[in-house]
Short mmCIF file of C-alpha atoms in Angstrom, two decimals:
data_model
loop_
_atom_site.label_atom_id
_atom_site.label_comp_id
_atom_site.label_asym_id
_atom_site.label_seq_id
_atom_site.Cartn_x
_atom_site.Cartn_y
_atom_site.Cartn_z
CA MET Y 13 -34.87 34.16 269.39
CA THR Y 14 -35.10 37.69 270.74
CA ILE Y 15 -38.11 39.53 272.07
CA ASP Y 16 -38.23 43.06 270.67
CA GLU Y 17 -39.52 46.21 272.37
CA ASN Y 18 -43.08 45.38 271.23
CA GLY Y 19 -42.95 41.93 272.84
CA LYS Y 20 -42.76 40.04 269.54
CA LYS Y 21 -40.37 37.12 269.07
CA ARG Y 22 -38.01 37.40 266.12
CA PRO Y 23 -34.67 35.88 265.14
CA THR Y 24 -31.70 37.47 266.91
CA HIS Y 25 -29.84 38.09 263.65
CA GLU Y 26 -32.85 38.65 261.39
CA ARG Y 27 -31.06 40.71 258.73
CA LEU Y 28 -28.24 38.20 258.52
CA LEU Y 29 -30.73 35.37 258.03
CA LYS Y 30 -32.55 37.31 255.29
CA ALA Y 31 -29.25 37.93 253.48
CA GLU Y 32 -28.34 34.25 253.74
CA ARG Y 33 -31.74 33.18 252.37
CA SER Y 34 -31.49 35.55 249.42
CA LEU Y 35 -27.97 34.31 248.58
CA LEU Y 36 -29.10 30.69 248.78
CA LYS Y 37 -32.05 31.49 246.49
CA LEU Y 38 -29.73 33.12 243.92
CA ILE Y 39 -27.40 30.11 244.04
CA ARG Y 40 -30.33 27.70 243.54
CA GLU Y 41 -31.58 29.76 240.57
CA ASN Y 42 -28.04 29.77 239.14
CA THR Y 43 -28.06 33.57 238.75
CA ILE Y 44 -25.13 34.40 241.01
CA PHE Y 45 -21.44 33.84 240.22
CA THR Y 46 -22.28 33.23 236.55
CA TYR Y 47 -18.82 34.46 235.62
CA LEU Y 48 -17.45 31.19 237.05
CA ASP Y 49 -19.48 29.09 234.59
CA ASP Y 50 -17.12 27.61 231.97
CA ASP Y 51 -19.95 27.02 229.46
CA LEU Y 52 -20.76 30.70 229.57
CA LYS Y 53 -17.11 31.66 228.97
CA ARG Y 54 -17.03 29.61 225.76
CA ASP Y 55 -19.77 31.69 224.13
CA PHE Y 56 -18.50 35.16 225.06
CA THR Y 57 -16.09 36.93 227.38
CA PRO Y 58 -17.99 38.40 230.33
CA PRO Y 59 -17.02 41.98 231.27
CA SER Y 60 -14.71 42.43 234.23
CA MET Y 61 -17.17 44.95 235.68
CA ASN Y 62 -20.93 44.83 235.28
CA ASN Y 63 -21.62 48.44 236.27
CA ARG Y 64 -21.29 50.46 233.06
CA ILE Y 65 -22.16 53.74 234.77
CA GLU Y 66 -19.27 53.58 237.27
CA GLY Y 67 -16.80 52.24 234.73
CA GLY Y 68 -17.98 54.46 231.89
CA VAL Y 69 -19.50 57.88 232.43
CA ASN Y 70 -18.80 58.43 236.13
CA SER Y 71 -15.13 57.47 235.91
CA ARG Y 72 -14.55 60.04 233.16
CA LEU Y 73 -16.43 62.70 235.13
CA ARG Y 74 -14.35 61.96 238.23
CA GLU Y 75 -11.18 62.13 236.14
CA MET Y 76 -12.20 65.52 234.72
CA LEU Y 77 -12.93 66.85 238.23
CA ARG Y 78 -9.63 65.43 239.51
CA ASN Y 79 -7.76 67.21 236.71
CA HIS Y 80 -9.50 70.50 237.66
CA ARG Y 81 -9.47 70.11 241.44
CA GLY Y 82 -8.70 73.78 242.16
CA LEU Y 83 -12.12 74.95 240.97
CA SER Y 84 -14.78 76.30 243.32
CA ILE Y 85 -17.85 74.14 243.92
CA GLU Y 86 -19.91 76.31 241.54
CA ARG Y 87 -17.36 75.91 238.76
CA ARG Y 88 -17.06 72.17 239.39
CA ILE Y 89 -20.83 71.74 239.03
CA LYS Y 90 -20.76 73.89 235.90
CA ALA Y 91 -17.90 71.77 234.52
CA VAL Y 92 -20.01 68.63 234.99
CA TYR Y 93 -22.89 70.30 233.13
CA TRP Y 94 -20.56 71.24 230.28
CA TRP Y 95 -18.98 67.81 230.14
CA CYS Y 96 -22.43 66.22 229.85
CA TYR Y 97 -23.40 68.76 227.19
CA MET Y 98 -20.23 68.18 225.16
CA HIS Y 99 -20.86 64.43 225.19
CA SER Y 100 -24.59 64.62 224.42
CA PRO Y 101 -25.76 63.07 221.14
CA GLU Y 102 -27.87 66.11 220.16
CA PRO Y 103 -26.18 69.39 221.19
CA LEU Y 104 -28.33 72.50 221.60
CA SER Y 105 -27.98 75.80 219.79
CA LEU Y 106 -26.07 78.62 221.49
CA SER Y 107 -29.25 80.52 222.37
CA GLU Y 108 -30.76 77.41 223.98
CA ILE Y 109 -27.55 76.81 225.95
CA LEU Y 110 -27.69 80.34 227.38
CA ASN Y 111 -31.31 79.77 228.47
CA ILE Y 112 -30.80 76.29 229.94
CA MET Y 113 -27.30 76.15 231.42
CA PRO Y 114 -27.11 77.29 235.05
CA THR Y 115 -25.14 80.38 236.00
CA ASP Y 116 -22.65 80.64 238.86
CA ARG Y 117 -25.26 82.57 240.85
CA SER Y 118 -28.02 79.96 240.34
CA ILE Y 119 -25.66 77.11 241.24
CA ALA Y 120 -24.54 78.95 244.38
CA ALA Y 121 -28.20 79.48 245.38
CA ILE Y 122 -29.04 75.79 244.89
CA TYR Y 123 -25.91 74.71 246.76
CA LYS Y 124 -26.71 77.09 249.64
CA LYS Y 125 -30.29 75.82 249.85
CA MET Y 126 -29.15 72.16 249.89
CA SER Y 127 -26.46 72.95 252.47
CA GLU Y 128 -29.04 74.61 254.76
CA LYS Y 129 -31.38 71.65 254.32
CA GLN Y 130 -28.59 69.23 255.22
CA LYS Y 131 -27.70 71.22 258.35
CA LEU Y 132 -31.36 71.26 259.38
CA GLU Y 133 -31.77 67.52 258.81
CA LYS Y 134 -28.60 66.83 260.79
CA ASN Y 135 -29.90 68.80 263.78
CA LEU Y 136 -33.39 67.30 263.80
CA SER Y 137 -33.78 64.07 265.67
CA ILE Y 138 -35.63 61.49 263.63
CA TRP Y 139 -37.30 58.30 264.78
CA GLY Y 140 -34.79 55.50 264.63
CA ASP Y 141 -31.76 57.65 265.46
CA ALA Y 142 -31.63 56.72 269.13
CA ILE Y 143 -30.29 53.53 270.68
CA VAL Y 144 -32.97 51.02 271.55
CA TRP Y 145 -32.57 49.36 274.94
CA SER Y 146 -33.23 45.90 273.49
CA ASP Y 147 -30.35 46.31 271.01
CA PHE Y 148 -27.86 45.93 273.85
CA HIS Y 149 -29.81 43.84 276.34
CA LYS Y 150 -31.39 40.47 275.95
CA VAL Y 151 -35.01 40.57 277.11
CA ASP Y 152 -36.09 37.55 279.11
CA ARG Y 153 -38.51 36.62 281.85
CA PHE Y 154 -35.92 37.31 284.60
CA TYR Y 155 -35.72 41.02 283.73
CA ASP Y 156 -34.59 43.33 286.56
CA GLN Y 157 -34.99 47.10 286.69
CA TRP Y 158 -31.52 47.66 288.21
CA ASP Y 159 -29.70 47.55 284.85
#
């Protein structure tokens, strides 16, 4: 057990214990590693990957961006918009596209705003960013101030 900065006792490796408990619960409920179940394999072939977004849409978007890697950031964002439009089930009319699709200027403005926000957030110190003394020192009743 460890005593935190508020004087409360808690397990030394609390997050590790929580992860272990959740894994044990999933094993007991028989909801983890179901791909190893032979009875399940008889009924159907489970997919090799269970994340359809990463294996489906995102992989094709990444491939398109990889094939056009010389584009500026504005053009890359616009290319993603167009790719999504071209693969949409109900395409818009040309007049609607001109009203809805972002221009290079609007994309640059959004990108600049987000970039400034990120720089600001990086420079601001936020609670939880600093090292806590008790993270590196074990608190006990024989505590000395010399450390």
